[in-house]
């Protein structure tokens, strides 16, 4: 029987999931997002053009693939309308190939305002949210208070909306936030809801389960394992389960249907927003990584914090998701550094540990590093493993030994073509 394979980020997001999902799509008939929402920004590059997807799965540019937005995703009608229009203009067949779960929750204008109000109220301890309304929408879902895609077809949709809005406005007022023009936000919201009515809204759990036997399905994750609501660097996390366990809830499939778990990681680490980051480099080396790697958010444009690869966190992520297929991204960015470091342990109160501590926020972690000699060769032109420089291969061998698994794909640039199968 066919299985549902999974693409996941193993760090703090932006590992290159979009590029790999697009690269793998020709092997699959269905690409399905299972969590997150427009906080994600997945970049794809082919034919000299870059496309950024936020909620639409990364298979959309392959005219044969079906793209599903699963029940675990939160959808902002306003943002997805703009995204659909953008992607259609680039030639994708969205009306034919995009299917929404009727059970996916909707991000309301007041969810976005609540996100802003809550971050504003937190002051210096803010999460650094993307302000897309993700946290408040999942909060209403868990609080049994949300609206779902299927609800936009209901006669009393507006009535339901008004009841939730009233509650939200009370909370926003309590938080002392008043910098908004709700009438304008609501006008575009209801226009976008109308626009979405012509798309396919179905019970995707039935669809996915009926397809699993005869089709190959790829589940595309958003964010990264260290942003997982349960296992990430809480509270500096997103509001969904980003690990492979989230696929079952987010698509409505049973665990025995999960097949390969592709774990995507960068050759170094980045993080955008606040929160602990043990290997962060707040120096010239970090600045150089940011510059060479163009480390600025695909969704918000914010500079990403940069640091060395963290094997303690990476092993944790591999364990949590049962990763059996490793993919390393942005290898080309490390060219030109004299010395490359990899964190192999955390020293906490003078004692070395191989585990991610319960509360990364309130312990002082001193990373234990192993150093490697760098290389100067340009990797972006390499198309096979034997073209890669020896110092880079030594780095890879060390990682494979530590992670107890081969690295099956090495990415050496943003383009589809810059991908080496090992
Ligand atoms: P995602 O959120 O995991 O899909 O990743 P993003 O798209 O947010 O960020 C990854 C960034 O790195 C994008 O700008 C990609 O175009 C770019 N990228 C992906 N793979 C590579 C690579 O191997 N080398 C370089 N230099 N850039 C890459
Ligand atoms: P992709 O799919 C990187 C981060 C935010 C913030 C925290 C919570 O492109 O990898 P949220 O808006 O979810 O409430 O923000 O999570 N974050 C991401 N960081 N990549 C992402 O998605 C992210 N989505 C959320 O910066 O620190
Ligand atoms: Mg991204």
CSV table of C-alpha atoms and ligand atoms in Angstrom, one decimal:
chain,number,residue,atom,x,y,z
A,1,UNK,CA,0.0,0.0,0.0
A,2,UNK,CA,1.1,3.5,-0.7
A,3,UNK,CA,2.0,5.7,2.3
A,4,UNK,CA,1.8,9.4,3.0
A,5,UNK,CA,5.3,10.8,3.0
A,6,UNK,CA,6.1,13.9,5.0
A,7,UNK,CA,8.4,16.9,4.5
A,8,UNK,CA,9.2,18.6,7.8
A,9,UNK,CA,11.5,21.4,9.0
A,10,UNK,CA,13.8,20.2,11.8
A,11,UNK,CA,15.0,23.6,13.1
A,12,UNK,CA,13.2,27.0,13.7
A,13,UNK,CA,11.6,27.2,10.2
A,14,UNK,CA,12.7,28.5,6.8
A,15,UNK,CA,14.9,25.4,6.3
A,16,UNK,CA,13.9,25.2,2.6
A,17,UNK,CA,10.7,23.0,2.8
A,18,UNK,CA,9.1,24.8,-0.1
A,19,UNK,CA,12.0,24.1,-2.4
A,20,UNK,CA,12.1,20.4,-1.5
A,21,UNK,CA,8.3,19.9,-1.6
A,22,UNK,CA,8.4,21.4,-5.1
A,23,UNK,CA,11.4,19.3,-6.1
A,24,UNK,CA,9.7,16.1,-4.9
A,25,UNK,CA,6.3,16.9,-6.3
A,26,UNK,CA,6.9,15.0,-9.6
A,27,UNK,CA,6.9,11.8,-7.5
A,28,UNK,CA,3.5,12.5,-6.0
A,29,UNK,CA,0.0,13.0,-7.1
A,30,UNK,CA,-1.1,15.0,-4.0
A,31,UNK,CA,0.6,17.6,-1.9
A,32,UNK,CA,-1.2,18.4,1.4
A,33,UNK,CA,-0.5,21.1,4.0
A,34,UNK,CA,-1.5,19.9,7.5
A,35,UNK,CA,-0.8,22.7,9.9
A,36,UNK,CA,0.2,26.4,10.2
A,37,UNK,CA,-1.1,29.1,8.0
A,38,UNK,CA,0.1,32.3,6.4
A,39,UNK,CA,2.8,32.6,9.0
A,40,UNK,CA,4.7,30.3,6.6
A,41,UNK,CA,6.6,31.6,3.6
A,42,UNK,CA,7.8,28.8,1.3
A,43,UNK,CA,10.1,29.9,-1.5
A,44,UNK,CA,10.4,28.0,-4.8
A,45,UNK,CA,12.7,28.9,-7.6
A,46,UNK,CA,12.6,27.6,-11.2
A,47,UNK,CA,13.0,29.1,-14.7
A,48,UNK,CA,14.8,32.1,-13.1
A,49,UNK,CA,11.8,33.1,-11.0
A,50,UNK,CA,11.1,32.9,-7.3
A,51,UNK,CA,7.6,32.3,-6.0
A,52,UNK,CA,6.6,32.6,-2.3
A,53,UNK,CA,3.7,30.5,-1.0
A,54,UNK,CA,2.1,31.1,2.4
A,55,UNK,CA,-0.9,28.8,2.6
A,56,UNK,CA,-1.1,27.0,-0.8
A,57,UNK,CA,0.9,23.8,-0.9
A,58,UNK,CA,4.2,23.8,-2.9
A,59,UNK,CA,2.9,21.5,-5.6
A,60,UNK,CA,0.7,24.1,-7.2
A,61,UNK,CA,3.1,24.9,-10.0
A,62,UNK,CA,2.9,21.3,-11.3
A,63,UNK,CA,-0.2,21.2,-13.4
A,64,UNK,CA,-0.9,17.5,-12.7
A,65,UNK,CA,-0.7,17.7,-8.9
A,66,UNK,CA,-3.7,18.0,-6.5
A,67,UNK,CA,-3.0,20.4,-3.6
A,68,UNK,CA,-4.9,20.1,-0.4
A,69,UNK,CA,-5.2,22.6,2.5
A,70,UNK,CA,-6.0,20.2,5.4
A,71,UNK,CA,-8.2,20.7,8.4
A,72,UNK,CA,-5.1,21.4,10.6
A,73,UNK,CA,-4.3,24.6,8.6
A,74,UNK,CA,-5.7,28.0,9.5
A,75,UNK,CA,-6.8,30.1,6.5
A,76,UNK,CA,-7.0,33.9,6.2
A,77,UNK,CA,-9.5,34.5,3.3
A,78,UNK,CA,-8.0,37.9,2.6
A,79,UNK,CA,-4.4,36.6,2.3
A,80,UNK,CA,-5.3,33.5,0.4
A,81,UNK,CA,-7.3,35.5,-2.1
A,82,UNK,CA,-4.2,37.6,-2.8
A,83,UNK,CA,-2.0,34.5,-2.9
A,84,UNK,CA,-4.3,32.7,-5.4
A,85,UNK,CA,-4.4,35.7,-7.7
A,86,UNK,CA,-0.6,35.9,-7.5
A,87,UNK,CA,-0.1,32.2,-8.3
A,88,UNK,CA,-2.7,32.2,-11.0
A,89,UNK,CA,-1.0,35.2,-12.7
A,90,UNK,CA,2.2,33.0,-12.7
A,91,UNK,CA,0.4,30.3,-14.6
A,92,UNK,CA,-0.8,27.8,-11.9
A,93,UNK,CA,-4.2,26.2,-12.3
A,94,UNK,CA,-5.6,27.0,-8.8
A,95,UNK,CA,-9.3,26.5,-9.3
A,96,UNK,CA,-8.8,23.0,-10.7
A,97,UNK,CA,-6.0,21.9,-8.4
A,98,UNK,CA,-6.6,23.4,-5.0
A,99,UNK,CA,-8.9,21.8,-2.5
A,100,UNK,CA,-9.8,23.2,0.9
A,101,UNK,CA,-10.9,21.2,3.9
A,102,UNK,CA,-14.2,22.4,5.1
A,103,UNK,CA,-12.9,21.9,8.6
A,104,UNK,CA,-9.9,24.3,8.3
A,105,UNK,CA,-10.4,27.2,10.7
A,106,UNK,CA,-10.7,30.8,9.4
A,107,UNK,CA,-8.5,33.7,10.5
A,108,UNK,CA,-10.8,36.6,11.2
A,109,UNK,CA,-9.7,40.3,11.0
A,110,UNK,CA,-10.1,40.5,14.8
A,111,UNK,CA,-7.7,37.4,15.2
A,112,UNK,CA,-5.0,39.5,13.5
A,113,UNK,CA,-5.8,42.4,15.7
A,114,UNK,CA,-5.7,40.2,18.8
A,115,UNK,CA,-2.3,38.9,17.7
A,116,UNK,CA,-1.1,42.5,17.5
A,117,UNK,CA,-2.8,43.5,20.8
A,118,UNK,CA,-1.3,40.6,22.6
A,119,UNK,CA,2.2,41.2,21.3
A,120,UNK,CA,1.9,44.9,22.1
A,121,UNK,CA,0.8,44.0,25.7
A,122,UNK,CA,3.7,41.6,26.2
A,123,UNK,CA,6.2,44.4,25.4
A,124,UNK,CA,9.8,43.1,25.7
A,125,UNK,CA,8.7,39.5,26.2
A,126,UNK,CA,6.8,39.4,22.9
A,127,UNK,CA,7.0,36.2,20.9
A,128,UNK,CA,7.9,38.0,17.7
A,129,UNK,CA,4.8,36.6,16.0
A,130,UNK,CA,4.3,37.1,12.3
A,131,UNK,CA,1.1,39.0,13.3
A,132,UNK,CA,-0.9,36.9,10.9
A,133,UNK,CA,-3.5,36.0,13.7
A,134,UNK,CA,-2.2,32.4,14.0
A,135,UNK,CA,-2.2,32.1,17.8
A,136,UNK,CA,-5.6,33.7,18.4
A,137,UNK,CA,-7.2,31.5,15.6
A,138,UNK,CA,-5.9,28.2,17.1
A,139,UNK,CA,-6.9,29.5,20.5
A,140,UNK,CA,-10.5,29.8,19.3
A,141,UNK,CA,-10.3,26.4,17.6
A,142,UNK,CA,-9.2,24.7,20.9
A,143,UNK,CA,-11.7,26.9,22.8
A,144,UNK,CA,-14.5,25.6,20.5
A,145,UNK,CA,-15.3,29.1,19.4
A,146,UNK,CA,-13.9,29.3,15.9
A,147,UNK,CA,-15.4,29.6,12.4
A,148,UNK,CA,-14.4,27.1,9.6
A,149,UNK,CA,-14.2,27.3,5.9
A,150,UNK,CA,-17.4,25.3,5.5
A,151,UNK,CA,-19.2,28.0,7.6
A,152,UNK,CA,-18.9,30.6,4.9
A,153,UNK,CA,-21.7,28.9,3.0
A,154,UNK,CA,-24.1,29.1,6.0
A,155,UNK,CA,-27.0,31.5,6.0
A,156,UNK,CA,-26.1,32.7,9.4
A,157,UNK,CA,-22.3,33.1,8.8
A,158,UNK,CA,-22.4,36.8,9.4
A,159,UNK,CA,-24.4,36.3,12.7
A,160,UNK,CA,-21.8,33.8,13.9
A,161,UNK,CA,-19.0,36.2,12.9
A,162,UNK,CA,-20.7,39.1,14.8
A,163,UNK,CA,-20.9,37.1,18.0
A,164,UNK,CA,-17.2,36.2,17.9
A,165,UNK,CA,-16.2,39.7,16.9
A,166,UNK,CA,-18.0,41.1,19.9
A,167,UNK,CA,-16.0,38.9,22.2
A,168,UNK,CA,-12.7,39.7,20.4
A,169,UNK,CA,-13.3,43.5,20.6
A,170,UNK,CA,-13.8,43.2,24.4
A,171,UNK,CA,-10.5,41.5,24.7
A,172,UNK,CA,-8.7,43.9,22.3
A,173,UNK,CA,-10.1,46.8,24.3
A,174,UNK,CA,-9.0,45.2,27.6
A,175,UNK,CA,-5.4,45.0,26.1
A,176,UNK,CA,-5.5,48.7,25.4
A,177,UNK,CA,-5.1,48.3,21.6
A,178,UNK,CA,-7.0,50.7,19.3
A,179,UNK,CA,-4.8,51.3,16.3
A,180,UNK,CA,-7.1,49.9,13.6
A,181,UNK,CA,-9.8,50.5,11.1
A,182,UNK,CA,-12.1,47.5,11.4
A,183,UNK,CA,-14.7,48.6,8.8
A,184,UNK,CA,-12.0,48.4,6.1
A,185,UNK,CA,-10.7,45.1,7.3
A,186,UNK,CA,-14.2,43.6,7.4
A,187,UNK,CA,-15.1,44.8,3.9
A,188,UNK,CA,-12.1,43.0,2.5
A,189,UNK,CA,-12.8,40.0,4.6
A,190,UNK,CA,-16.3,39.5,3.4
A,191,UNK,CA,-15.3,40.1,-0.1
A,192,UNK,CA,-12.6,37.4,0.2
A,193,UNK,CA,-15.1,35.0,1.7
A,194,UNK,CA,-17.4,35.4,-1.3
A,195,UNK,CA,-14.5,34.9,-3.6
A,196,UNK,CA,-13.5,31.6,-1.9
A,197,UNK,CA,-17.0,30.2,-2.3
A,198,UNK,CA,-16.3,28.9,-5.9
A,199,UNK,CA,-13.4,26.8,-4.8
A,200,UNK,CA,-13.6,23.2,-3.8
A,201,UNK,CA,-14.5,22.8,-0.1
A,202,UNK,CA,-14.7,19.2,0.9
A,203,UNK,CA,-14.3,16.8,3.8
A,204,UNK,CA,-10.6,16.2,2.9
A,205,UNK,CA,-10.2,13.4,5.4
A,206,UNK,CA,-12.5,11.2,3.2
A,207,UNK,CA,-10.7,12.4,0.1
A,208,UNK,CA,-7.2,11.7,1.5
A,209,UNK,CA,-8.2,8.3,2.9
A,210,UNK,CA,-9.8,7.3,-0.4
A,211,UNK,CA,-6.7,8.4,-2.3
A,212,UNK,CA,-4.1,6.9,-0.1
A,213,UNK,CA,-4.3,3.4,-1.6
A,214,UNK,CA,-3.8,4.4,-5.2
A,215,UNK,CA,-2.0,7.8,-5.1
A,216,UNK,CA,1.3,9.0,-3.7
A,217,UNK,CA,0.6,11.8,-1.1
A,218,UNK,CA,3.2,14.2,0.3
A,219,UNK,CA,2.3,16.1,3.5
A,220,UNK,CA,4.1,19.5,3.6
A,221,UNK,CA,4.9,20.9,7.0
A,222,UNK,CA,5.3,24.5,7.9
A,223,UNK,CA,7.5,26.1,10.5
A,224,UNK,CA,10.0,23.8,12.2
A,225,UNK,CA,10.3,21.2,15.0
A,226,UNK,CA,11.8,23.8,17.5
A,227,UNK,CA,8.6,25.9,17.0
A,228,UNK,CA,6.3,23.0,17.8
A,229,UNK,CA,3.6,23.9,20.4
A,230,UNK,CA,4.5,21.0,22.6
A,231,UNK,CA,8.2,20.3,22.0
A,232,UNK,CA,9.6,23.6,20.8
A,233,UNK,CA,11.2,26.4,22.8
A,234,UNK,CA,8.0,27.2,24.6
A,235,UNK,CA,6.5,29.8,24.9
A,236,UNK,CA,8.5,31.1,21.9
A,237,UNK,CA,6.8,28.7,19.5
A,238,UNK,CA,3.9,28.7,17.0
A,239,UNK,CA,0.5,27.3,17.9
A,240,UNK,CA,0.4,24.0,16.1
A,241,UNK,CA,2.2,20.6,16.1
A,242,UNK,CA,4.8,20.9,13.4
A,243,UNK,CA,6.2,17.4,14.0
A,244,UNK,CA,5.1,14.3,12.0
A,245,UNK,CA,2.4,13.6,14.7
A,246,UNK,CA,0.7,16.7,13.4
A,247,UNK,CA,0.1,15.0,10.0
A,248,UNK,CA,-2.5,12.5,11.5
A,249,UNK,CA,-4.5,15.3,13.2
A,250,UNK,CA,-4.0,17.8,10.4
A,251,UNK,CA,-5.2,15.6,7.6
A,252,UNK,CA,-7.3,12.9,9.3
A,253,UNK,CA,-5.1,9.9,8.5
A,254,UNK,CA,-4.1,7.0,10.8
A,255,UNK,CA,-0.4,6.6,12.0
A,256,UNK,CA,0.1,3.4,9.9
A,257,UNK,CA,-0.3,5.5,6.8
A,258,UNK,CA,2.8,7.6,7.5
A,259,UNK,CA,5.7,6.5,5.3
A,260,UNK,CA,9.0,8.3,4.7
A,261,UNK,CA,9.6,11.3,6.9
A,262,UNK,CA,11.9,13.8,5.0
A,263,UNK,CA,13.7,15.9,7.6
A,264,UNK,CA,14.9,19.2,6.2
A,265,UNK,CA,17.7,21.2,7.9
A,266,UNK,CA,20.1,24.0,6.9
A,267,UNK,CA,23.9,23.5,7.1
A,268,UNK,CA,23.7,26.1,9.9
A,269,UNK,CA,20.8,27.5,12.0
A,270,UNK,CA,18.5,30.4,11.8
A,271,UNK,CA,15.6,31.8,13.8
A,272,UNK,CA,13.3,34.7,13.2
A,273,UNK,CA,11.4,36.3,16.1
A,274,UNK,CA,12.3,36.1,19.8
A,275,UNK,CA,13.3,33.2,21.9
A,276,UNK,CA,16.2,31.0,22.9
A,277,UNK,CA,18.8,30.0,20.3
A,278,UNK,CA,21.8,28.3,21.9
A,279,UNK,CA,24.2,28.5,18.9
A,280,UNK,CA,23.3,32.1,17.9
A,281,UNK,CA,26.3,34.2,16.6
A,282,UNK,CA,25.8,37.8,17.5
A,283,UNK,CA,29.1,38.7,15.9
A,284,UNK,CA,30.7,39.3,12.4
A,285,UNK,CA,30.4,35.5,11.6
A,286,UNK,CA,26.6,35.6,12.2
A,287,UNK,CA,26.4,38.8,10.1
A,288,UNK,CA,28.3,37.0,7.3
A,289,UNK,CA,26.0,34.0,7.4
A,290,UNK,CA,23.0,36.3,7.2
A,291,UNK,CA,24.5,38.2,4.3
A,292,UNK,CA,25.7,35.1,2.3
A,293,UNK,CA,22.5,33.2,3.0
A,294,UNK,CA,20.2,36.2,2.3
A,295,UNK,CA,18.6,35.4,5.7
A,296,UNK,CA,15.6,37.7,5.6
A,297,UNK,CA,12.1,36.3,6.2
A,298,UNK,CA,10.1,35.3,3.1
A,299,UNK,CA,6.8,36.4,4.9
A,300,UNK,CA,7.8,39.4,7.0
A,301,UNK,CA,11.2,40.5,5.5
A,302,UNK,CA,12.6,40.5,9.1
A,303,UNK,CA,16.4,39.7,9.4
A,304,UNK,CA,16.9,36.1,10.6
A,305,UNK,CA,19.2,35.4,13.5
A,306,UNK,CA,22.0,33.1,12.5
A,307,UNK,CA,24.3,30.6,14.2
A,308,UNK,CA,26.1,27.2,13.8
A,309,UNK,CA,24.4,23.9,13.3
A,310,UNK,CA,23.0,22.5,16.5
A,311,UNK,CA,23.1,18.7,16.6
A,312,UNK,CA,21.5,18.5,20.1
A,313,UNK,CA,18.4,20.2,18.7
A,314,UNK,CA,18.6,18.4,15.4
A,315,UNK,CA,18.8,14.9,17.0
A,316,UNK,CA,15.8,15.8,19.2
A,317,UNK,CA,13.8,16.8,16.1
A,318,UNK,CA,14.7,13.6,14.3
A,319,UNK,CA,13.6,11.6,17.3
A,320,UNK,CA,10.3,13.4,17.6
A,321,UNK,CA,9.3,12.9,14.0
A,322,UNK,CA,10.9,9.5,13.2
A,323,UNK,CA,12.9,11.1,10.4
A,324,UNK,CA,14.3,8.5,8.1
A,325,UNK,CA,15.5,10.6,5.2
A,326,UNK,CA,17.7,13.6,5.8
A,327,UNK,CA,18.0,16.6,3.4
A,328,UNK,CA,20.6,19.3,4.0
A,329,UNK,CA,19.9,22.8,2.6
A,330,UNK,CA,22.0,25.9,1.9
A,331,UNK,CA,25.3,24.0,1.9
A,332,UNK,CA,26.7,26.6,-0.5
A,333,UNK,CA,26.4,29.4,2.1
A,334,UNK,CA,29.2,27.8,4.2
A,335,UNK,CA,31.8,28.3,1.4
A,336,UNK,CA,34.5,30.9,2.3
A,337,UNK,CA,34.4,30.5,6.0
A,338,UNK,CA,37.9,29.6,7.4
A,339,UNK,CA,36.4,27.5,10.2
A,340,UNK,CA,33.0,25.8,10.5
A,341,UNK,CA,31.6,24.8,13.8
A,342,UNK,CA,29.0,22.2,14.9
A,343,UNK,CA,27.4,22.1,18.3
A,344,UNK,CA,27.5,18.5,19.7
A,345,UNK,CA,26.5,19.2,23.3
A,346,UNK,CA,25.1,21.7,25.7
A,347,UNK,CA,27.1,22.7,28.8
A,348,UNK,CA,24.6,23.6,31.6
A,349,UNK,CA,26.1,24.5,35.0
A,350,UNK,CA,29.4,23.0,33.9
A,351,UNK,CA,27.9,19.7,33.0
A,352,UNK,CA,27.6,18.5,29.4
A,353,UNK,CA,24.3,17.3,28.2
A,354,UNK,CA,23.1,15.8,24.9
A,355,UNK,CA,19.4,16.7,25.6
A,356,UNK,CA,17.3,19.8,25.0
A,357,UNK,CA,16.5,21.1,28.5
A,358,UNK,CA,12.8,21.5,29.7
A,359,UNK,CA,13.1,25.2,29.7
A,360,UNK,CA,15.6,26.6,27.2
A,361,UNK,CA,14.5,30.1,28.1
A,362,UNK,CA,15.7,30.1,31.7
A,363,UNK,CA,19.0,28.1,31.6
A,364,UNK,CA,22.3,29.3,30.4
A,365,UNK,CA,23.4,27.0,27.6
A,366,UNK,CA,27.1,27.0,26.6
A,367,UNK,CA,27.4,25.1,23.3
A,368,UNK,CA,30.2,22.5,23.0
A,369,UNK,CA,31.6,22.8,19.5
A,370,UNK,CA,33.6,20.6,17.1
A,371,UNK,CA,35.5,22.6,14.5
A,372,UNK,CA,36.1,21.9,10.9
A,373,UNK,CA,38.4,23.4,8.3
A,374,UNK,CA,36.4,25.4,5.8
A,375,UNK,CA,36.5,25.4,2.0
A,376,UNK,CA,36.5,28.1,-0.6
A,377,UNK,CA,35.0,26.3,-3.6
A,378,UNK,CA,31.7,27.5,-5.0
A,379,UNK,CA,29.2,24.7,-4.4
A,380,UNK,CA,26.4,26.3,-6.4
A,381,UNK,CA,27.8,24.9,-9.6
A,382,UNK,CA,28.1,21.3,-8.3
A,383,UNK,CA,25.6,18.8,-9.6
A,384,UNK,CA,26.9,15.5,-8.1
A,385,UNK,CA,28.4,14.4,-4.9
A,386,UNK,CA,31.8,13.7,-6.4
A,387,UNK,CA,32.1,17.3,-7.5
A,388,UNK,CA,32.0,18.5,-3.9
A,389,UNK,CA,35.2,19.6,-2.1
A,390,UNK,CA,36.9,17.2,0.3
A,391,UNK,CA,36.6,19.5,3.3
A,392,UNK,CA,32.8,19.7,2.7
A,393,UNK,CA,32.6,15.9,2.4
A,394,UNK,CA,34.4,15.5,5.7
A,395,UNK,CA,31.8,17.9,7.3
A,396,UNK,CA,29.0,15.7,5.9
A,397,UNK,CA,30.6,12.5,7.0
A,398,UNK,CA,30.8,13.8,10.6
A,399,UNK,CA,27.2,14.8,10.5
A,400,UNK,CA,26.1,11.4,9.1
A,401,UNK,CA,28.0,9.6,11.9
A,402,UNK,CA,26.6,11.8,14.6
A,403,UNK,CA,23.0,11.6,13.2
A,404,UNK,CA,23.3,7.9,12.5
A,405,UNK,CA,21.8,8.3,9.1
A,406,UNK,CA,22.9,9.3,5.6
A,407,UNK,CA,22.1,12.7,4.1
A,408,UNK,CA,20.2,11.8,1.0
A,409,UNK,CA,19.9,15.2,-0.7
A,410,UNK,CA,22.3,18.1,-0.6
A,411,UNK,CA,21.0,21.5,-1.7
A,412,UNK,CA,23.5,23.9,-3.1
A,413,UNK,CA,21.3,26.8,-4.2
A,414,UNK,CA,17.7,28.0,-4.3
A,415,UNK,CA,16.9,26.7,-7.8
A,416,UNK,CA,15.3,23.3,-8.4
A,417,UNK,CA,18.4,22.4,-10.5
A,418,UNK,CA,20.8,23.1,-7.6
A,419,UNK,CA,19.9,19.8,-5.8
A,420,UNK,CA,22.2,16.8,-5.5
A,421,UNK,CA,20.8,13.3,-4.9
A,422,UNK,CA,23.4,11.4,-2.9
B,1,LIG,P1,10.8,27.3,4.0
B,1,LIG,O1,9.9,28.2,4.8
B,1,LIG,O2,11.3,26.1,4.8
B,1,LIG,O3,10.1,26.9,2.7
B,1,LIG,O4,12.1,28.2,3.6
B,1,LIG,P2,12.1,29.7,3.0
B,1,LIG,O5,11.6,29.7,1.7
B,1,LIG,O6,11.4,30.6,4.0
B,1,LIG,O7,13.6,30.1,3.2
B,1,LIG,C1,14.6,29.4,2.5
B,1,LIG,C2,15.3,30.4,1.6
B,1,LIG,O8,16.5,29.8,1.2
B,1,LIG,C3,14.6,30.8,0.4
B,1,LIG,O9,15.0,32.1,0.1
B,1,LIG,C4,15.1,29.8,-0.7
B,1,LIG,O10,15.0,30.3,-2.0
B,1,LIG,C5,16.5,29.7,-0.2
B,1,LIG,N1,17.2,28.4,-0.5
B,1,LIG,C6,16.6,27.1,-0.4
B,1,LIG,N2,17.6,26.2,-0.6
B,1,LIG,C7,18.8,26.9,-0.8
B,1,LIG,C8,20.1,26.5,-1.0
B,1,LIG,O11,20.5,25.3,-1.0
B,1,LIG,N3,21.0,27.5,-1.1
B,1,LIG,C9,20.7,28.8,-1.0
B,1,LIG,N4,21.7,29.7,-1.1
B,1,LIG,N5,19.5,29.2,-0.8
B,1,LIG,C10,18.5,28.3,-0.7
B,2,LIG,P1,8.0,28.6,7.5
B,2,LIG,O1,6.9,27.6,7.2
B,2,LIG,C1,10.2,30.8,10.6
B,2,LIG,C2,7.9,32.1,14.1
B,2,LIG,C3,7.7,33.6,14.3
B,2,LIG,C4,7.6,33.7,15.8
B,2,LIG,C5,6.9,32.4,16.2
B,2,LIG,C6,5.4,32.5,16.4
B,2,LIG,O2,8.2,29.6,6.5
B,2,LIG,O3,9.2,27.9,7.9
B,2,LIG,P2,3.3,32.9,14.8
B,2,LIG,O4,3.1,33.9,13.7
B,2,LIG,O5,3.3,31.5,14.3
B,2,LIG,O6,2.5,33.1,16.0
B,2,LIG,O7,4.8,33.2,15.3
B,2,LIG,O8,7.2,31.5,15.1
B,2,LIG,N1,7.5,31.5,12.8
B,2,LIG,C7,8.3,31.2,11.8
B,2,LIG,N2,9.6,31.3,11.7
B,2,LIG,N3,9.5,30.2,9.6
B,2,LIG,C8,8.1,30.1,9.7
B,2,LIG,O9,7.4,29.4,8.8
B,2,LIG,C9,7.5,30.6,10.8
B,2,LIG,N4,6.2,30.7,11.2
B,2,LIG,C10,6.2,31.2,12.4
B,2,LIG,O10,8.7,34.3,13.7
B,2,LIG,O11,8.9,33.6,16.3
B,3,LIG,MG1,9.8,30.2,5.3
